[in-house]
Amino acid sequence: MTLALVLAACAACTDNPRDGGTPPDGDIRQNTGVIATDPAASRGPAPEVPGATPGGTVTIFRETTLARLDPQRISAFMGLSISQLYARRLTTYADDGNGTLTLVGDLAETPGTDVRGDCRTWEFRIKENVRFETGAPVTARDVAYGIARSFDLTLSGGPTYLQEWLADTPQFDTVYDFAADRTALPPGVEVPDDRTLRLSFPKPHCDLPFAAALPATAPVPAAADTGLDYDKKPIATGPYLIEGRTGDTELRLVRNPQWDPATDAVRHAYPDRFTLSFGADPVTQTNRILAAQGADAAAVSFDGVPPSLISKVTGDGLLRSPTPRHSVLNINTRRVTDLAVRRALNAAIDREDLVKAVGGASVARPVTTLLAPSTIGWRDYDAYPGPASPAAGMPELVLAHPDDAEGQILGTVLANSLRRAGFRILTKAVPADDFLADIKRPDNPWDLYPDHWAPDWPSGAAVLPALYDGRGIKATGGNNGTSYLDARPLDAEFDRILAMPLDAQGAEWAALDERIMREYAPAVPLYVELTCTVRGPRLGGLFVDGVIGSPAFVNAFVRP
Amino acid sequence: MIRRLLRRCLLGLLTLAGVSVLAFLLLFAVPRDPAAAMCQKNCDTARLERIREEWGLADPVPVQYLTFARKLVTGEEGCPAPCLGRSYVTGEPVGAMLARALPVTASVVLPAAVLWVSSGVLLGTVAAARPRSAVDRLVGALSLAGLALPLYLVGAVLLLILVYGTATLPPPGWTAPSADPAQWASGLLLPWVTLGAMLAPGYTRLARAQVGDALSTDFVRTAEAKGLTTRAVVGRHALRASAGPLATLAALDVGAALGGTVITEITFGLNGLGRTVIEAVRTDDLPVVLGAVLLGAVFVIGANTVVDGLQAAIDPRLRR
């Protein structure tokens, strides 16, 4: 009921997609995606945003400072979002803010060419007139150098897909030692000429165009690489460059005169500058934007609106959308081996209660699928709508949760839900610092525990094989799939879909999602997190990025 | 006098060494694994081990301390002495991170200290000069109320009224004073006034007691008998006699506040040393926590040394 009321209340104040209008249903976003193989789709300039005018300063509030600017070291949401303004990648997403994602070439003329049609060898042709802020042209070697430096463990923090795929092992730094010879290239990386980058993998990786959209593929001029210090001021290729910072209080981005909109199908450079302001907590951020004094009228909160202040946000100031961040109650299938028990657990959870407990409809939305609704091809279903009917004589189950405020709430609500359905549940509070590392060990002593996953691209390939392919379970720990599902019949299915063209994968992953749930029930899907944030009345063109679920700034403009 | 100060400095250095050992043992002996935070999504044991090796986390804690102490004294490539190591989160030298945060904290604390000391001592002295008068009672009541009210409440209420409600003051924020002094002052006005108002009552009560005691001493009565004005008696004699305890309190308060005014910085959204430490604790960034602890210790020890010097300057007996 609460959920319905809040949704109704927000129906008239939902988000502002890239065209500045209101989407037909701002709260249910399902991405549909295409790969734009026609080079014309990757060319600029990006379509004009209605009503947008150049000039002004956009202020972005965040409580904690931005940890990293070095594109090879970025994995956090704000870094991913802000780096889009200054660090171009091989590919990127044209996102209409309503769920249509088109993967286009960013530095590259197209989202890559699968040379032999087996997803093992990919070529990217670098666009003409793409330049660094210094005026130097971006070459394929600069991109290759960026990829090479991501092998250096000293420069940690970024994603490791490309490194692991090229080296064909998670221990990629043992295959290629960047520090030993910075002029060499990692295995599988070739630069036949200044504009061609070739990546060859021992195994097929049809997902490469998605992985290439992460900022790890941003070019770095070898001569400008100062190692850890490169983080202070990476050389820009996007419409903005880093002008400077004031302590840990403010980071300023100004227009990059070397950026050529004719080469960019996605970004605009309407505002004169972006100011990232660090320090204010979410309550203060919201209050400042609602007060809309001076520069705050064109500000946005990156941390979101606290539930207690939602009712104060009126008009079209609320920017809200489900994110790909997906929470589940994982069932340790090594311990809970009876499928009937796992199915009954699924039928027992009251998701509405849970959503209320974690903050209400402003922060979460219930789901019954293993894939988040933002996944391309997602299809809704509920394999176990309840009511639960646990058989008599079931073993007592241990539900572990982090011993912090959020973990306590989750643990209590989940345990109560299960007990009401007739399960015998013992809760175990685990020190929050140890919780993740502990559940990532396959010999952990618990039956149930909450976990979450935020995929790096909007494909089932970044979720189902990563979490439910039993061949990837590591006995030494560090597992992402903490339900430890090890089902041989699924192996061939993972391989089959992963080898399919990207365009055809969406529906297949959705079907596999349902099959895994119906045949194995390795987890209880709980909810997806929502981005719910506020922007000032003079700030236009914002939308929630369909890939990372954070505010996107590529179309931002300041109303006069 | 100089020998006394040199002795204090030497003692200060030894104290600092002791603090560094204690802080290191406390922080690094806790069962946390910073390597896990540095490892990424597909982390496994082998990569964890390599990160531990790379950052020296696999060494026994005493060896890690000796490495830390060596870098502190001799520095290393890219991190000149006193090198506090690098952040586990960003890889940036800790010294550079603290140097970025310190001006914010100093900008809040030093002008606020002028406010809290001057207003507190003034009110306390006025009250002491008119014992049991209406002014004395009013000052007493106000200072008691001031001591009872927490800063986070007063700060939040003032923010709601003066900034968000009436727009009387601009939102708190820090601008480099060299870039725009007016904006620097206007952005910090509310934190100064709030912090000043919160700390002044302690000085009011101390000044009231100290000056009150001094006014009942023989030398004050002698001064009054000589026909000096009340202002001269209070200002030149009673207040000077009370300056020792007041200076001690002020120096220690400023020293401690420079180490990180956590509540003030959180209330007003300022990223100074306090916020840096909180964030470092949250992310298990132990070198940053350790660096901030040592910097805080430097301020407290430095403030003690300054107090010694001040007391010697105020009280000639201590110079002998």
mmCIF file of N, CA, C and O in Angstrom, chain B residues 140-154 197-198 201-202 205:
data_model
loop_
_atom_site.group_PDB
_atom_site.id
_atom_site.type_symbol
_atom_site.label_atom_id
_atom_site.label_comp_id
_atom_site.label_asym_id
_atom_site.label_seq_id
_atom_site.Cartn_x
_atom_site.Cartn_y
_atom_site.Cartn_z
ATOM 1 N N GLY B 140 25.982 33.832 33.626
ATOM 2 C CA GLY B 140 26.062 32.473 34.168
ATOM 3 C C GLY B 140 25.035 31.545 33.527
ATOM 4 O O GLY B 140 25.339 30.418 33.133
ATOM 5 N N ALA B 141 23.805 32.072 33.424
ATOM 6 C CA ALA B 141 22.733 31.243 32.851
ATOM 7 C C ALA B 141 23.008 30.952 31.380
ATOM 8 O O ALA B 141 22.850 29.814 30.904
ATOM 9 N N LEU B 142 23.446 31.995 30.662
ATOM 10 C CA LEU B 142 23.710 31.809 29.231
ATOM 11 C C LEU B 142 24.837 30.803 28.995
ATOM 12 O O LEU B 142 24.767 29.954 28.121
ATOM 13 N N SER B 143 25.882 30.924 29.798
ATOM 14 C CA SER B 143 27.023 30.026 29.585
ATOM 15 C C SER B 143 26.645 28.585 29.932
ATOM 16 O O SER B 143 27.076 27.656 29.258
ATOM 17 N N LEU B 144 25.808 28.438 30.952
ATOM 18 C CA LEU B 144 25.367 27.089 31.303
ATOM 19 C C LEU B 144 24.528 26.486 30.163
ATOM 20 O O LEU B 144 24.706 25.324 29.783
ATOM 21 N N ALA B 145 23.643 27.326 29.628
ATOM 22 C CA ALA B 145 22.816 26.851 28.508
ATOM 23 C C ALA B 145 23.699 26.512 27.306
ATOM 24 O O ALA B 145 23.485 25.495 26.621
ATOM 25 N N GLY B 146 24.680 27.359 27.067
ATOM 26 C CA GLY B 146 25.593 27.120 25.938
ATOM 27 C C GLY B 146 26.341 25.814 26.089
ATOM 28 O O GLY B 146 26.529 25.067 25.119
ATOM 29 N N LEU B 147 26.753 25.514 27.328
ATOM 30 C CA LEU B 147 27.476 24.255 27.559
ATOM 31 C C LEU B 147 26.561 23.051 27.375
ATOM 32 O O LEU B 147 27.012 21.974 26.985
ATOM 33 N N ALA B 148 25.270 23.251 27.674
ATOM 34 C CA ALA B 148 24.339 22.118 27.615
ATOM 35 C C ALA B 148 23.887 21.799 26.196
ATOM 36 O O ALA B 148 23.470 20.678 25.908
ATOM 37 N N LEU B 149 23.939 22.786 25.301
ATOM 38 C CA LEU B 149 23.429 22.552 23.947
ATOM 39 C C LEU B 149 24.509 21.938 23.060
ATOM 40 O O LEU B 149 25.613 22.478 22.982
ATOM 41 N N PRO B 150 24.206 20.843 22.377
ATOM 42 C CA PRO B 150 25.225 20.243 21.515
ATOM 43 C C PRO B 150 25.372 21.019 20.199
ATOM 44 O O PRO B 150 24.401 21.564 19.667
ATOM 45 N N LEU B 151 26.582 21.015 19.670
ATOM 46 C CA LEU B 151 26.874 21.773 18.457
ATOM 47 C C LEU B 151 26.064 21.271 17.268
ATOM 48 O O LEU B 151 25.586 22.052 16.445
ATOM 49 N N TYR B 152 25.891 19.935 17.186
ATOM 50 C CA TYR B 152 25.195 19.414 16.013
ATOM 51 C C TYR B 152 23.732 19.864 15.973
ATOM 52 O O TYR B 152 23.155 19.991 14.904
ATOM 53 N N LEU B 153 23.161 20.138 17.164
ATOM 54 C CA LEU B 153 21.775 20.619 17.182
ATOM 55 C C LEU B 153 21.727 22.098 16.817
ATOM 56 O O LEU B 153 20.980 22.513 15.919
ATOM 57 N N VAL B 154 22.565 22.886 17.504
ATOM 58 C CA VAL B 154 22.552 24.330 17.237
ATOM 59 C C VAL B 154 22.936 24.602 15.779
ATOM 60 O O VAL B 154 22.297 25.401 15.087
ATOM 61 N N ALA B 197 30.369 30.108 19.591
ATOM 62 C CA ALA B 197 29.321 30.174 20.613
ATOM 63 C C ALA B 197 29.294 28.911 21.472
ATOM 64 O O ALA B 197 28.958 28.952 22.646
ATOM 65 N N MET B 198 29.653 27.789 20.863
ATOM 66 C CA MET B 198 29.625 26.526 21.600
ATOM 67 C C MET B 198 30.794 26.402 22.577
ATOM 68 O O MET B 198 30.661 25.812 23.639
ATOM 69 N N PRO B 201 31.353 29.427 26.223
ATOM 70 C CA PRO B 201 30.874 29.314 27.612
ATOM 71 C C PRO B 201 31.899 28.715 28.567
ATOM 72 O O PRO B 201 31.976 29.107 29.737
ATOM 73 N N GLY B 202 32.708 27.783 28.088
ATOM 74 C CA GLY B 202 33.733 27.196 28.947
ATOM 75 C C GLY B 202 34.705 28.269 29.418
ATOM 76 O O GLY B 202 35.113 28.293 30.593
ATOM 77 N N ARG B 205 33.040 30.703 31.980
ATOM 78 C CA ARG B 205 32.975 30.203 33.354
ATOM 79 C C ARG B 205 34.357 30.183 34.010
ATOM 80 O O ARG B 205 34.503 30.514 35.176
#
